[in-house]
Short mmCIF file of C-alpha atoms and ligand atoms in Angstrom, two decimals:
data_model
loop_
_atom_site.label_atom_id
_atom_site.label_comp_id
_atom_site.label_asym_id
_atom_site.label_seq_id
_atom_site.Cartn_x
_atom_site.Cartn_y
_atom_site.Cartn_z
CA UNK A 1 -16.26 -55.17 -42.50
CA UNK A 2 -16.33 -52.19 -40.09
CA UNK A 3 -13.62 -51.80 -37.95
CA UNK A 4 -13.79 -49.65 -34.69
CA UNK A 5 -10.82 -48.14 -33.11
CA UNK A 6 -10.96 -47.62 -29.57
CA UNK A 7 -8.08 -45.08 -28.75
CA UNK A 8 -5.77 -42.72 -31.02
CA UNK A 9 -4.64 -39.59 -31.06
CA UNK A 10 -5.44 -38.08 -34.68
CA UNK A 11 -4.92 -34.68 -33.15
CA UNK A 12 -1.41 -35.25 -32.58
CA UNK A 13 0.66 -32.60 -33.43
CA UNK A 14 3.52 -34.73 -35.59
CA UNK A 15 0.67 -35.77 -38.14
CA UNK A 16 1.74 -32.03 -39.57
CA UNK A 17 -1.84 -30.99 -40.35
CA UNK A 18 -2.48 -34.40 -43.06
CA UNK A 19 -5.28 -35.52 -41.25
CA UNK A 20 -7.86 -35.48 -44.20
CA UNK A 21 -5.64 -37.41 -46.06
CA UNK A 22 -4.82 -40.63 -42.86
CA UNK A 23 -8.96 -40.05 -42.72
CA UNK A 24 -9.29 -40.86 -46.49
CA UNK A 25 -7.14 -43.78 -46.49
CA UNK A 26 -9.11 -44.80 -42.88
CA UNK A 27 -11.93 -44.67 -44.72
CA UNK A 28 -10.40 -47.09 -47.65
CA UNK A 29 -9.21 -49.13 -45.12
CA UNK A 30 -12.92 -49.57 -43.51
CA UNK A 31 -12.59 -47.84 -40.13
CA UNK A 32 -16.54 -46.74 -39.07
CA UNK A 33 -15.39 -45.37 -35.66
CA UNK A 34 -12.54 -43.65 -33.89
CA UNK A 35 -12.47 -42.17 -30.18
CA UNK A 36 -9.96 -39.42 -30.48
CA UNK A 37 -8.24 -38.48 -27.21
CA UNK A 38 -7.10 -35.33 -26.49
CA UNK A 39 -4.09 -35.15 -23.78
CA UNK A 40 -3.70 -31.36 -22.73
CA UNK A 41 -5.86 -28.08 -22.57
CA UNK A 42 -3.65 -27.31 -25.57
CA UNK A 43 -4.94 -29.72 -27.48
CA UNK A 44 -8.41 -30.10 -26.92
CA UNK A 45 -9.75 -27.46 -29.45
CA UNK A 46 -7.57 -29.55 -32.47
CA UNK A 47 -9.92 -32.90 -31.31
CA UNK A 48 -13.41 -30.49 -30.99
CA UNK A 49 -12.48 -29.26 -34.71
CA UNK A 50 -11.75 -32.67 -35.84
CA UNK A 51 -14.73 -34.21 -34.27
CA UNK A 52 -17.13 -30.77 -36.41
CA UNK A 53 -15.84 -31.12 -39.47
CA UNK A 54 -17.28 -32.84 -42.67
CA UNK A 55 -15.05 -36.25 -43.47
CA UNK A 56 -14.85 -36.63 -46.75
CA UNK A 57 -15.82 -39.42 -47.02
CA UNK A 58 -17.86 -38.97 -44.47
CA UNK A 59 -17.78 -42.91 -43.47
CA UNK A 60 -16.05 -42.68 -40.07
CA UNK A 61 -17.61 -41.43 -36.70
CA UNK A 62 -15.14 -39.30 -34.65
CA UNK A 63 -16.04 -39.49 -31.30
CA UNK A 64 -14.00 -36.49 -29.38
CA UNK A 65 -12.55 -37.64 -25.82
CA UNK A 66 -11.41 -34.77 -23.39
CA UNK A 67 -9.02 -35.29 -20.71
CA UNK A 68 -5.65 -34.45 -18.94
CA UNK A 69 -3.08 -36.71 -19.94
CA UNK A 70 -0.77 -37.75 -16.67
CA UNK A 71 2.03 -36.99 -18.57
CA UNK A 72 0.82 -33.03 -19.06
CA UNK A 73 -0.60 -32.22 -15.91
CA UNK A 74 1.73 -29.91 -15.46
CA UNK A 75 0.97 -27.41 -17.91
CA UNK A 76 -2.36 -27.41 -16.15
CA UNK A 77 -4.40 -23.67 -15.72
CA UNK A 78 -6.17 -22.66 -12.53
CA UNK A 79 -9.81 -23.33 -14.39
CA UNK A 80 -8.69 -26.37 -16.10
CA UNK A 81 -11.37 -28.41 -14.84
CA UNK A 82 -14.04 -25.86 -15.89
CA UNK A 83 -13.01 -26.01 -19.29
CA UNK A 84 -13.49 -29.77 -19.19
CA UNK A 85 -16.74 -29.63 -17.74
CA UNK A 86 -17.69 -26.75 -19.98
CA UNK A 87 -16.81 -28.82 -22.68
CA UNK A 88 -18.42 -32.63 -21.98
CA UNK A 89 -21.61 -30.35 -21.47
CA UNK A 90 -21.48 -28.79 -24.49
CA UNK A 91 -21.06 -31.80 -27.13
CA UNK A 92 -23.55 -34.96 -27.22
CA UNK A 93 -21.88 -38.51 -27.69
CA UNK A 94 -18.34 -36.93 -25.66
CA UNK A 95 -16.30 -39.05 -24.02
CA UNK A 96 -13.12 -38.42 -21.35
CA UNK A 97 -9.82 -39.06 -21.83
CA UNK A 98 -6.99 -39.36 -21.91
CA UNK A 99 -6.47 -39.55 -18.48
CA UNK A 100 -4.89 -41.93 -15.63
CA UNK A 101 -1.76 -42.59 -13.68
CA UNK A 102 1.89 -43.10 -14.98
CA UNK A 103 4.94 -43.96 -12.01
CA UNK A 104 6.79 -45.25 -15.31
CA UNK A 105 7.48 -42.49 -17.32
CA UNK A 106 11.35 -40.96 -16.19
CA UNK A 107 11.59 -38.08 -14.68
CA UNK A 108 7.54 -37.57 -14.02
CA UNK A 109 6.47 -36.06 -10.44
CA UNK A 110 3.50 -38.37 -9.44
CA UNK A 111 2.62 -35.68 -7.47
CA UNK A 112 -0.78 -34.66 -8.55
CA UNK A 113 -1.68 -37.26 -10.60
CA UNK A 114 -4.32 -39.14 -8.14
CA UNK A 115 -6.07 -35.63 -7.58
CA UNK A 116 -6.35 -34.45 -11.74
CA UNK A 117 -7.56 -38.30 -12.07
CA UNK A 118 -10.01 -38.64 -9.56
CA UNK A 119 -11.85 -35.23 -10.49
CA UNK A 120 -11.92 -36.49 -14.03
CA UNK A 121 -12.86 -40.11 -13.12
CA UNK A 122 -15.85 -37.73 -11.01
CA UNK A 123 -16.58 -35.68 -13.98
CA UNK A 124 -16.98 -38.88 -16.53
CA UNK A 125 -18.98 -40.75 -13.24
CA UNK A 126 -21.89 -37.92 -13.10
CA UNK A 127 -22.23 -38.01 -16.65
CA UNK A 128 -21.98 -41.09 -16.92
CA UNK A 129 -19.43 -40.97 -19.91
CA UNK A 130 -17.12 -43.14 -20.83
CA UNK A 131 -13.36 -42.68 -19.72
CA UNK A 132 -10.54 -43.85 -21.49
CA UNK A 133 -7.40 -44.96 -18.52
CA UNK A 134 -4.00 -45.18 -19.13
CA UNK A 135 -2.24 -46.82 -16.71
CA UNK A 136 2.22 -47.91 -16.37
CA UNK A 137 3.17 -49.34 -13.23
CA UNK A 138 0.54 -48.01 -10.70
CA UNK A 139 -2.17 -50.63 -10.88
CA UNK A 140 -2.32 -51.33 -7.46
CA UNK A 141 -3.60 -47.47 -6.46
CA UNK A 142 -5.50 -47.64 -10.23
CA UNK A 143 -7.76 -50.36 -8.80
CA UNK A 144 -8.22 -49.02 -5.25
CA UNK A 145 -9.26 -45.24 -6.71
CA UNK A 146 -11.34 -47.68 -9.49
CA UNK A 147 -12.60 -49.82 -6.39
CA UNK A 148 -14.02 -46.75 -3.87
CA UNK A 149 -14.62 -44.05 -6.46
CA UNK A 150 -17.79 -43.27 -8.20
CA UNK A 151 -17.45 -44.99 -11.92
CA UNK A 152 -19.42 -44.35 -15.11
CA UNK A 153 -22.36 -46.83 -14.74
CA UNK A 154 -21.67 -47.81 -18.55
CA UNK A 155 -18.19 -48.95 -17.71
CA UNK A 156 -14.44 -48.05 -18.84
CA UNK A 157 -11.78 -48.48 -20.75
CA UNK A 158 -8.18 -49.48 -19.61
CA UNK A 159 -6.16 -48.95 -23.19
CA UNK A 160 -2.81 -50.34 -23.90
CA UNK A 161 -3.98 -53.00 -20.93
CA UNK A 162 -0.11 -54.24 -19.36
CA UNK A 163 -1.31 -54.70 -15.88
CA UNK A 164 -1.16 -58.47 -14.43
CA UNK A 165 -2.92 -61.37 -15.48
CA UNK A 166 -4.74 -61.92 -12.21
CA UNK A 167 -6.13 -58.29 -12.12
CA UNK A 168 -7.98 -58.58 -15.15
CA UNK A 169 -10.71 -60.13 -13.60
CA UNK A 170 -11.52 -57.88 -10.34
CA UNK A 171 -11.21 -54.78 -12.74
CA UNK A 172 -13.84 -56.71 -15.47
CA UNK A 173 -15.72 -56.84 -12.34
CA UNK A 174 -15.95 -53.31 -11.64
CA UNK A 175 -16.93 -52.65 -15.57
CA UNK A 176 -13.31 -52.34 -17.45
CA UNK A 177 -13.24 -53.01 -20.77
CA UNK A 178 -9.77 -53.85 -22.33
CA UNK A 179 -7.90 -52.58 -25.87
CA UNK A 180 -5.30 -54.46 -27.76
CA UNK A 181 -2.63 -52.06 -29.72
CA UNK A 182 -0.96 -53.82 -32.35
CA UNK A 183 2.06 -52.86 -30.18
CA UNK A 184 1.75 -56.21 -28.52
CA UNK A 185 2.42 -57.92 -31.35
CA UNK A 186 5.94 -57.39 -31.33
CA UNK A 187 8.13 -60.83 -30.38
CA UNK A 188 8.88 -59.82 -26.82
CA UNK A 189 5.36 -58.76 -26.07
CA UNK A 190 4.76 -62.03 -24.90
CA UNK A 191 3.62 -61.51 -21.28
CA UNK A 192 0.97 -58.80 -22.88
CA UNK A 193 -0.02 -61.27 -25.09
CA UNK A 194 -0.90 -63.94 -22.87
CA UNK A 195 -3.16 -61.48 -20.41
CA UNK A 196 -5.36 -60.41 -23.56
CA UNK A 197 -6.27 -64.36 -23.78
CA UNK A 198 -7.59 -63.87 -20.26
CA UNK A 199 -9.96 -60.93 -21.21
CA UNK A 200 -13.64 -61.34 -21.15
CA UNK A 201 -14.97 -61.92 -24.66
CA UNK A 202 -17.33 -59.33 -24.18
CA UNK A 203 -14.57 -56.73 -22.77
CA UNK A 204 -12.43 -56.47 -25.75
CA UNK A 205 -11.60 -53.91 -27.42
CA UNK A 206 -9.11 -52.71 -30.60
CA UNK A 207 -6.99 -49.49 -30.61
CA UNK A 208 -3.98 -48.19 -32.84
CA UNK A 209 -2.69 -45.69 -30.44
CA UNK A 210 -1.72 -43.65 -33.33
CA UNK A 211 0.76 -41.92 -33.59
CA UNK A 212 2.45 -44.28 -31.69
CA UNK A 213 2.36 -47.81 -30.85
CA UNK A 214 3.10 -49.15 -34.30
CA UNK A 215 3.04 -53.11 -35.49
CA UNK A 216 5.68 -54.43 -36.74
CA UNK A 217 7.18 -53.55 -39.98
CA UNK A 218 6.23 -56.58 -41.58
CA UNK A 219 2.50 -56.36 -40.30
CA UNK A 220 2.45 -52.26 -41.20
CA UNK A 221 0.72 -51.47 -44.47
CA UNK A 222 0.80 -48.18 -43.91
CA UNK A 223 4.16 -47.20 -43.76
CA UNK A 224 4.31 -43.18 -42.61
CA UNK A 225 6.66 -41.23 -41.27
CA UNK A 226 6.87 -37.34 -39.47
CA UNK A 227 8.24 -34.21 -41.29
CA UNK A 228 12.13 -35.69 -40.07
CA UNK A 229 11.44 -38.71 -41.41
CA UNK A 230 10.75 -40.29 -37.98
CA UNK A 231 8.09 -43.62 -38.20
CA UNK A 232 4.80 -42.93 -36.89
CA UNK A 233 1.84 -44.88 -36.72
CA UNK A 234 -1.11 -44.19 -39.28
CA UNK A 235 -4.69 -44.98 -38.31
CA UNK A 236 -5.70 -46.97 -41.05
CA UNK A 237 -3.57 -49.79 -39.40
CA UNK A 238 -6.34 -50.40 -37.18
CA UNK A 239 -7.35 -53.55 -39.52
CA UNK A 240 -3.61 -55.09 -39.18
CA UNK A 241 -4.13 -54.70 -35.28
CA UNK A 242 -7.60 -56.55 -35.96
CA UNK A 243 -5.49 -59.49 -37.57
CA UNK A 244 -3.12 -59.78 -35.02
CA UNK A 245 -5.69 -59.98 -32.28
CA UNK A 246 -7.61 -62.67 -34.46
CA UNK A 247 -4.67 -64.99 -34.41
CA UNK A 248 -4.09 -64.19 -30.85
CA UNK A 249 -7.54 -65.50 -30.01
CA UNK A 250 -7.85 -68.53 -32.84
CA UNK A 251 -10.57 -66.74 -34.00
CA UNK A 252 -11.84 -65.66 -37.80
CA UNK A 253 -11.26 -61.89 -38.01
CA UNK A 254 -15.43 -61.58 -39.51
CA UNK A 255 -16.56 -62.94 -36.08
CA UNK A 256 -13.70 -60.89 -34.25
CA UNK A 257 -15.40 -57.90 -36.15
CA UNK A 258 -18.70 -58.32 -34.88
CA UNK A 259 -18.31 -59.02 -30.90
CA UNK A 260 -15.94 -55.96 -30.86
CA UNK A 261 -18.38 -53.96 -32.57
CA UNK A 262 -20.96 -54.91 -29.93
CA UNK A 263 -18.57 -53.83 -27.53
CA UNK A 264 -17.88 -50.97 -28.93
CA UNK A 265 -21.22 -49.53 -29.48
CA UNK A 266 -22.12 -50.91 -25.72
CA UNK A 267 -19.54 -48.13 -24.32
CA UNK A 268 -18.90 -45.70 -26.17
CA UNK A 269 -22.51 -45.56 -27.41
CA UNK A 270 -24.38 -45.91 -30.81
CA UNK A 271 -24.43 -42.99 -32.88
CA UNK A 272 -27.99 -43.37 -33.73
CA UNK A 273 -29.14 -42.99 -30.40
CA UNK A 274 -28.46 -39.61 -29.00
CA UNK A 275 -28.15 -40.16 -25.25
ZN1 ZN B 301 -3.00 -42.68 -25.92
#
């Protein structure tokens, strides 16, 4: 079985350089495709020299996503949107993100957020890329930028989905697709929960989040921690997440395998394809 996640963050700085080894056991662990996000200028070169190098084993597609993350903007440069567009121009099968709007997050200035997310909403809409969204407690401007902005034609992705039931549908309308971390599988995660079982079949989508957004211990098989010792999330969860969701939606995990595959490929692209 191939298993596809739709949002991590391999880059991340507390994985203390052991990528090759969390994309060996990936690879055991029968992941085919990741979309990496980067969240910062800073960071963006560690995802472009992930996304070059040779895997061994070279099983799993890296797809490299560019964006400023809401919760960085402020480290921002004056050219900072050149380099992005410098950068989805240069690399075929590129994606954006991660990027959105966060009123959650303590002590975070909102201000600025709608303008770095609407020219990188623009930037993924001309190129019709796809753009990975993160969204905490601001759905209600999220779907009226969404609503009367330009939009990739191929659609977009709203990871970590925790907005309300009832907006699942007008945001599947204007072309959203939905992941599930296997964060929501924790006992109080019950109100997340129940809004995935409203998501359009062919709208789902599977993410680990890693680093963070872990399963529970006693769904983690890959128990992994930071150089203190602190838990992190490894990639090669991403089947565990695939479990949880199957349960969630009374539904063999083979069949669960194949429609999110579809989904996948349908927007983020097939790699055999070169658009
Ligand atoms: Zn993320």
């Amino acid at each position: 079985m191939k298993f596809y996640d739709a949002h991590n963050h391999l880059q991340d700085d507390r994985f203390n350089g052991r990528q090759s080894d969390l994309l060996r056991d990936c690879a055991t662990a029968g992941v085919a495709a990741m979309v990496v996000n980067g969240s910062c200028e800073a960071d963006w070169p560690h995802v472009l020299a992930l996304a070059g190098r040779a895997i061994e084993p070279a099983a799993i597609r890296i797809i490299p996503s560019f964006g400023y993350h809401p919760w960085y903007i402020h480290e921002r440069t004056e050219d900072w949107l050149e380099k992005l567009a410098l950068l989805l121009a240069a690399i075929s099968g590129v994606a954006v993100g991660e990027v959105g709007l966060d009123r959650w997050k303590p002590g975070l200035s909102y201000n600025g957020q709608e303008e770095v997310f609407i020219a990188q909403l623009r930037l993924a809409a001309e190129r019709n890329l796809p753009v990975s969204i993160h969204c905490l407690q601001a759905w209600g401007r999220m779907f009226e930028i969404l609503r009367t902005e330009p939009r990739p034609t191929r659609g977009f992705l709203l990871h970590s989905y925790g907005g309300p039931k009832e907006m699942v549908k007008p945001l599947a309308d204007l072309g959203a697709y939905f992941s599930l971390p296997g964060y929501y599988a924790h006992e109080r995660k019950e109100r997340q929960r129940e809004t995935f079982r409203h998501i359009p079949r062919e709208r789902l989508l599977i993410e680990t989040d890693a680093p963070d957004q872990s399963l529970p211990d006693a769904r983690n098989r890959f128990p992994f921690a930071d150089a203190t010792g602190k838990p992190l999330n490894h990639p090669a969860n991403l089947r565990g997440v695939y479990e949880f969701a199957a349960e969630l939606f009374e539904e063999p995990v083979a069949s669960l395998v194949v429609r999110v595959e579809e989904n996948f490929l349908r927007l983020f692209g097939n790699p055999v394809v070169r658009e």
